[in-house]
């Protein structure tokens, strides 16, 4: 036996009415409109920086073309560094390498030091944020140590490790760990009391509380510290490599200065800035993904 559906007025809807309801389903916008909207959003983000960059380049060109200028204009920079731009992968042995190898060596050191700083920083920040005694004992020490300039640690690390590679990694670690510790501790202390009450009701053990409550709630603060840390890491490695020598973008800049190759210095600074921006965007994108958009981008 079939049963008909009755509407609010007690009347069964006809087949035509059902078809009319189906026909009223909203249609998806055409792909051309979607692509046009995406292109417009991309243009709003990309065009203003390009216009500003073009104006700055023009001003730089006009100022440095004048007689007696000590810095080369952009046209001369490109002319002097054309081979480095077109062939960044050459390797003639020793330190005579293309920019790719110098940047790669610097990024490897940053990866090691920053990874250690992230692990240690989150762990210590969690301890300081969760324990009042740990905060009273460790926070004053952290506040003192974080004010020491990065390069001030380099002679001590060279004396301890007797090698430039671990010394540079230690400088990266000791420079970037402080903002991670401080921001993580702030995030842990700002966990709402309701979250802690729920954890007590469902009887979460410390490990479950750490993974399910503590880290997700403090994630926006943690990624803020990680973003600051990655910027400091990149700054520290460039400065440290100027002193320890070897392959690296910092040593490349210092060697170019000793050789009076100002155009090569400008090119290297351009690459340093671009890579620093990319690293920051990567951490920001990861934070936005992990925190579902609650971390600042």
Short mmCIF file of C-alpha atoms in Angstrom, two decimals:
data_model
loop_
_atom_site.label_atom_id
_atom_site.label_comp_id
_atom_site.label_asym_id
_atom_site.label_seq_id
_atom_site.Cartn_x
_atom_site.Cartn_y
_atom_site.Cartn_z
CA UNK A 1 0.00 0.00 0.00
CA UNK A 2 1.47 3.36 -1.00
CA UNK A 3 1.36 6.36 1.29
CA UNK A 4 1.21 9.92 -0.03
CA UNK A 5 2.95 12.80 1.78
CA UNK A 6 0.52 15.42 3.10
CA UNK A 7 1.51 19.09 3.35
CA UNK A 8 0.60 21.51 6.13
CA UNK A 9 -2.88 22.14 4.68
CA UNK A 10 -3.66 18.41 4.45
CA UNK A 11 -3.29 18.29 0.65
CA UNK A 12 -0.95 15.86 -1.05
CA UNK A 13 1.42 17.62 -3.47
CA UNK A 14 1.00 16.78 -7.12
CA UNK A 15 3.77 15.50 -9.38
CA UNK A 16 3.93 18.85 -11.13
CA UNK A 17 4.43 20.69 -7.85
CA UNK A 18 7.22 18.29 -6.90
CA UNK A 19 8.87 18.91 -10.24
CA UNK A 20 8.56 22.65 -9.70
CA UNK A 21 10.28 22.36 -6.34
CA UNK A 22 13.15 20.42 -7.90
CA UNK A 23 13.46 23.02 -10.63
CA UNK A 24 13.95 25.78 -8.01
CA UNK A 25 17.27 24.27 -6.82
CA UNK A 26 19.94 27.00 -7.19
CA UNK A 27 22.35 26.51 -10.04
CA UNK A 28 26.10 26.70 -9.71
CA UNK A 29 27.70 29.78 -11.26
CA UNK A 30 29.43 29.18 -14.60
CA UNK A 31 33.10 28.29 -14.48
CA UNK A 32 33.94 31.45 -16.40
CA UNK A 33 32.51 33.57 -13.58
CA UNK A 34 34.43 31.55 -10.98
CA UNK A 35 37.70 31.96 -12.88
CA UNK A 36 37.04 35.66 -13.39
CA UNK A 37 36.44 36.14 -9.65
CA UNK A 38 39.65 34.23 -8.78
CA UNK A 39 41.63 36.28 -11.30
CA UNK A 40 40.24 39.50 -9.83
CA UNK A 41 41.20 38.46 -6.29
CA UNK A 42 44.71 37.52 -7.46
CA UNK A 43 45.08 40.83 -9.27
CA UNK A 44 44.09 42.78 -6.16
CA UNK A 45 46.88 41.03 -4.23
CA UNK A 46 49.58 41.01 -6.92
CA UNK A 47 49.23 44.26 -8.87
CA UNK A 48 49.79 46.80 -6.02
CA UNK A 49 53.13 45.26 -4.91
CA UNK A 50 54.28 45.06 -8.53
CA UNK A 51 53.43 48.73 -9.10
CA UNK A 52 55.31 49.79 -5.96
CA UNK A 53 58.28 47.61 -6.93
CA UNK A 54 58.35 49.11 -10.42
CA UNK A 55 58.29 52.65 -9.02
CA UNK A 56 61.07 51.90 -6.54
CA UNK A 57 63.17 50.32 -9.29
CA UNK A 58 62.66 53.39 -11.48
CA UNK A 59 63.69 55.75 -8.67
CA UNK A 60 66.72 53.57 -7.93
CA UNK A 61 67.72 53.60 -11.60
CA UNK A 62 67.41 57.39 -11.90
CA UNK A 63 69.32 58.12 -8.68
CA UNK A 64 72.18 55.66 -9.26
CA UNK A 65 72.69 56.65 -12.91
CA UNK A 66 74.03 60.01 -11.84
CA UNK A 67 77.76 60.62 -11.93
CA UNK A 68 79.55 59.90 -8.68
CA UNK A 69 76.99 57.36 -7.45
CA UNK A 70 78.59 54.64 -5.31
CA UNK A 71 75.82 52.07 -5.91
CA UNK A 72 75.05 50.49 -9.29
CA UNK A 73 71.63 50.99 -10.91
CA UNK A 74 69.36 47.97 -11.55
CA UNK A 75 70.40 47.78 -15.19
CA UNK A 76 74.06 47.42 -14.22
CA UNK A 77 73.23 44.92 -11.47
CA UNK A 78 71.54 42.69 -14.01
CA UNK A 79 74.42 43.08 -16.46
CA UNK A 80 77.06 42.24 -13.85
CA UNK A 81 75.18 39.27 -12.36
CA UNK A 82 73.61 37.85 -15.50
CA UNK A 83 75.72 34.69 -15.37
CA UNK A 84 74.83 34.08 -11.72
CA UNK A 85 71.14 34.52 -12.50
CA UNK A 86 71.10 32.29 -15.56
CA UNK A 87 73.35 29.55 -14.14
CA UNK A 88 72.83 29.22 -10.36
CA UNK A 89 73.86 25.53 -10.36
CA UNK A 90 77.52 25.70 -11.41
CA UNK A 91 80.10 24.10 -9.11
CA UNK A 92 83.79 24.73 -9.75
CA UNK A 93 84.88 23.24 -6.43
CA UNK A 94 85.54 24.78 -3.06
CA UNK A 95 83.51 27.91 -2.43
CA UNK A 96 83.27 28.75 -6.14
CA UNK A 97 79.64 27.65 -6.49
CA UNK A 98 76.42 29.04 -7.85
CA UNK A 99 73.88 30.78 -5.66
CA UNK A 100 71.72 27.68 -5.51
CA UNK A 101 74.37 25.81 -3.52
CA UNK A 102 74.99 28.72 -1.16
CA UNK A 103 71.27 29.14 -0.49
CA UNK A 104 70.83 25.39 -0.13
CA UNK A 105 73.60 25.17 2.49
CA UNK A 106 72.07 28.05 4.45
CA UNK A 107 68.59 26.52 4.31
CA UNK A 108 69.91 23.19 5.56
CA UNK A 109 71.47 24.87 8.59
CA UNK A 110 68.25 26.77 9.23
CA UNK A 111 66.22 23.56 8.94
CA UNK A 112 68.34 21.81 11.57
CA UNK A 113 68.51 24.67 14.03
CA UNK A 114 64.90 25.75 13.63
CA UNK A 115 63.56 22.20 13.99
CA UNK A 116 65.42 21.77 17.28
CA UNK A 117 64.21 25.18 18.44
CA UNK A 118 60.60 24.31 17.59
CA UNK A 119 60.69 21.05 19.56
CA UNK A 120 62.51 22.48 22.58
CA UNK A 121 60.54 25.73 22.48
CA UNK A 122 57.11 24.10 22.44
CA UNK A 123 58.13 21.66 25.20
CA UNK A 124 59.58 24.36 27.49
CA UNK A 125 56.75 26.76 26.70
CA UNK A 126 54.22 24.11 27.67
CA UNK A 127 56.08 23.48 30.93
CA UNK A 128 56.29 27.18 31.78
CA UNK A 129 52.67 27.80 30.84
CA UNK A 130 51.31 24.81 32.76
CA UNK A 131 53.39 24.97 35.92
CA UNK A 132 53.49 28.01 38.18
CA UNK A 133 56.75 26.87 39.76
CA UNK A 134 58.39 26.40 36.36
CA UNK A 135 57.24 29.86 35.30
CA UNK A 136 58.69 31.46 38.44
CA UNK A 137 61.98 29.61 38.05
CA UNK A 138 62.55 29.67 34.30
CA UNK A 139 60.78 32.76 32.96
CA UNK A 140 63.26 35.30 34.46
CA UNK A 141 66.14 33.28 33.01
CA UNK A 142 64.50 33.20 29.58
CA UNK A 143 63.86 36.94 29.67
CA UNK A 144 67.55 37.59 30.34
CA UNK A 145 68.94 35.15 27.76
CA UNK A 146 66.66 36.28 24.95
CA UNK A 147 68.14 39.80 25.05
CA UNK A 148 71.63 38.55 24.13
CA UNK A 149 72.40 39.34 20.45
CA UNK A 150 72.70 36.25 18.21
CA UNK A 151 76.30 36.87 17.15
CA UNK A 152 77.37 37.19 20.79
CA UNK A 153 76.75 33.44 21.09
CA UNK A 154 79.00 32.58 18.12
CA UNK A 155 82.42 32.75 19.85
CA UNK A 156 81.09 30.61 22.70
CA UNK A 157 79.64 28.04 20.30
CA UNK A 158 82.88 27.93 18.30
CA UNK A 159 84.82 27.31 21.51
CA UNK A 160 82.40 24.52 22.49
CA UNK A 161 81.96 22.73 19.15
CA UNK A 162 85.28 23.52 17.43
CA UNK A 163 83.51 23.52 14.07
CA UNK A 164 81.57 26.06 12.05
CA UNK A 165 78.64 23.85 11.06
CA UNK A 166 77.32 22.94 14.55
CA UNK A 167 78.19 26.44 15.77
CA UNK A 168 75.94 28.02 13.13
CA UNK A 169 73.14 25.57 13.96
CA UNK A 170 73.47 26.43 17.65
CA UNK A 171 73.26 30.17 16.89
CA UNK A 172 70.07 29.56 14.89
CA UNK A 173 68.62 27.51 17.73
CA UNK A 174 69.47 29.96 20.50
CA UNK A 175 68.13 32.88 18.45
CA UNK A 176 64.79 31.41 17.42
CA UNK A 177 63.83 29.39 20.51
CA UNK A 178 62.81 32.34 22.74
CA UNK A 179 59.76 33.62 20.85
CA UNK A 180 58.53 30.04 20.53
CA UNK A 181 58.85 29.46 24.29
CA UNK A 182 57.20 32.75 25.25
CA UNK A 183 54.28 32.50 22.81
CA UNK A 184 53.64 28.86 23.68
CA UNK A 185 53.60 29.67 27.39
CA UNK A 186 51.16 32.53 26.82
CA UNK A 187 48.91 30.28 24.78
CA UNK A 188 48.91 27.56 27.45
CA UNK A 189 48.09 30.04 30.21
CA UNK A 190 45.19 31.44 28.15
CA UNK A 191 43.43 28.09 27.73
CA UNK A 192 39.82 28.67 28.91
CA UNK A 193 38.96 27.14 32.25
CA UNK A 194 35.93 25.47 30.66
CA UNK A 195 38.29 23.32 28.56
CA UNK A 196 40.11 22.20 31.70
CA UNK A 197 36.81 21.44 33.42
CA UNK A 198 35.65 19.28 30.51
CA UNK A 199 38.97 17.42 30.54
CA UNK A 200 38.52 16.74 34.25
CA UNK A 201 34.96 15.51 33.74
CA UNK A 202 35.89 13.04 31.00
CA UNK A 203 39.01 12.08 33.00
CA UNK A 204 41.66 12.69 30.35
CA UNK A 205 45.14 11.57 31.34
CA UNK A 206 48.00 14.11 31.00
CA UNK A 207 49.03 12.83 27.56
CA UNK A 208 45.46 13.00 26.23
CA UNK A 209 45.00 16.46 27.75
CA UNK A 210 48.21 17.62 26.05
CA UNK A 211 47.21 16.29 22.62
CA UNK A 212 43.45 16.98 22.61
CA UNK A 213 43.09 20.15 24.67
CA UNK A 214 46.36 21.94 25.29
CA UNK A 215 48.02 21.96 21.87
CA UNK A 216 44.85 22.70 19.79
CA UNK A 217 43.81 25.53 22.12
CA UNK A 218 47.28 27.12 22.15
CA UNK A 219 48.02 26.50 18.45
CA UNK A 220 47.42 30.11 17.28
CA UNK A 221 49.92 31.38 19.85
CA UNK A 222 52.39 28.61 19.02
CA UNK A 223 52.36 29.42 15.31
CA UNK A 224 52.84 33.10 16.06
CA UNK A 225 56.03 32.15 17.88
CA UNK A 226 57.06 29.83 15.06
CA UNK A 227 56.64 32.62 12.50
CA UNK A 228 58.79 34.98 14.53
CA UNK A 229 61.31 32.20 15.05
CA UNK A 230 61.72 31.37 11.37
CA UNK A 231 62.41 35.02 10.58
CA UNK A 232 65.03 35.25 13.32
CA UNK A 233 66.58 31.98 12.12
CA UNK A 234 67.08 33.33 8.62
CA UNK A 235 68.54 36.57 9.96
CA UNK A 236 70.91 34.71 12.27
CA UNK A 237 72.30 32.32 9.67
CA UNK A 238 73.20 35.09 7.22
CA UNK A 239 75.06 36.96 9.94
CA UNK A 240 76.75 33.84 11.34
CA UNK A 241 77.96 32.64 7.94
CA UNK A 242 79.78 35.92 7.40
CA UNK A 243 82.05 34.93 10.29
CA UNK A 244 82.33 31.14 10.06
CA UNK A 245 83.02 31.06 6.29
CA UNK A 246 82.41 28.10 4.01
CA UNK A 247 79.51 27.63 1.62
CA UNK A 248 76.48 29.74 2.49
CA UNK A 249 74.71 32.88 1.38
CA UNK A 250 76.16 34.89 4.28
CA UNK A 251 79.72 34.01 3.31
CA UNK A 252 78.87 34.70 -0.35
CA UNK A 253 77.84 38.26 0.59
CA UNK A 254 80.99 38.78 2.66
CA UNK A 255 83.23 37.38 -0.08
CA UNK A 256 81.56 39.63 -2.64
CA UNK A 257 82.25 42.62 -0.40
CA UNK A 258 85.91 41.69 -0.07
CA UNK A 259 86.05 41.43 -3.87
CA UNK A 260 84.20 44.75 -4.35
CA UNK A 261 81.40 43.04 -6.29
CA UNK A 262 78.54 45.28 -5.15
CA UNK A 263 76.15 43.96 -7.81
CA UNK A 264 76.55 40.42 -6.46
CA UNK A 265 75.75 41.65 -2.95
CA UNK A 266 72.54 43.27 -4.18
CA UNK A 267 71.52 40.10 -6.02
CA UNK A 268 72.21 37.98 -2.93
CA UNK A 269 70.16 40.35 -0.76
CA UNK A 270 67.28 40.04 -3.21
CA UNK A 271 67.36 36.25 -2.89
CA UNK A 272 67.65 36.47 0.90
CA UNK A 273 64.56 38.65 1.07
CA UNK A 274 62.52 36.44 -1.25
CA UNK A 275 63.41 33.25 0.61
CA UNK A 276 62.69 34.88 3.97
CA UNK A 277 59.26 35.90 2.69
CA UNK A 278 58.57 32.40 1.38
CA UNK A 279 59.58 30.80 4.69
CA UNK A 280 57.26 33.14 6.58
CA UNK A 281 54.38 32.37 4.21
CA UNK A 282 54.96 28.63 4.57
CA UNK A 283 54.74 28.76 8.37
CA UNK A 284 51.72 31.08 8.17
CA UNK A 285 49.98 28.75 5.71
CA UNK A 286 50.72 25.73 7.87
CA UNK A 287 49.40 27.56 10.92
CA UNK A 288 46.22 28.55 9.10
CA UNK A 289 45.69 24.94 8.01
CA UNK A 290 46.33 23.44 11.44
CA UNK A 291 44.28 26.01 13.35
CA UNK A 292 41.50 26.15 10.73
CA UNK A 293 42.06 29.84 10.08
CA UNK A 294 42.39 31.08 13.67
CA UNK A 295 46.15 31.77 13.38
CA UNK A 296 47.13 35.16 12.05
CA UNK A 297 48.25 35.16 8.41
#
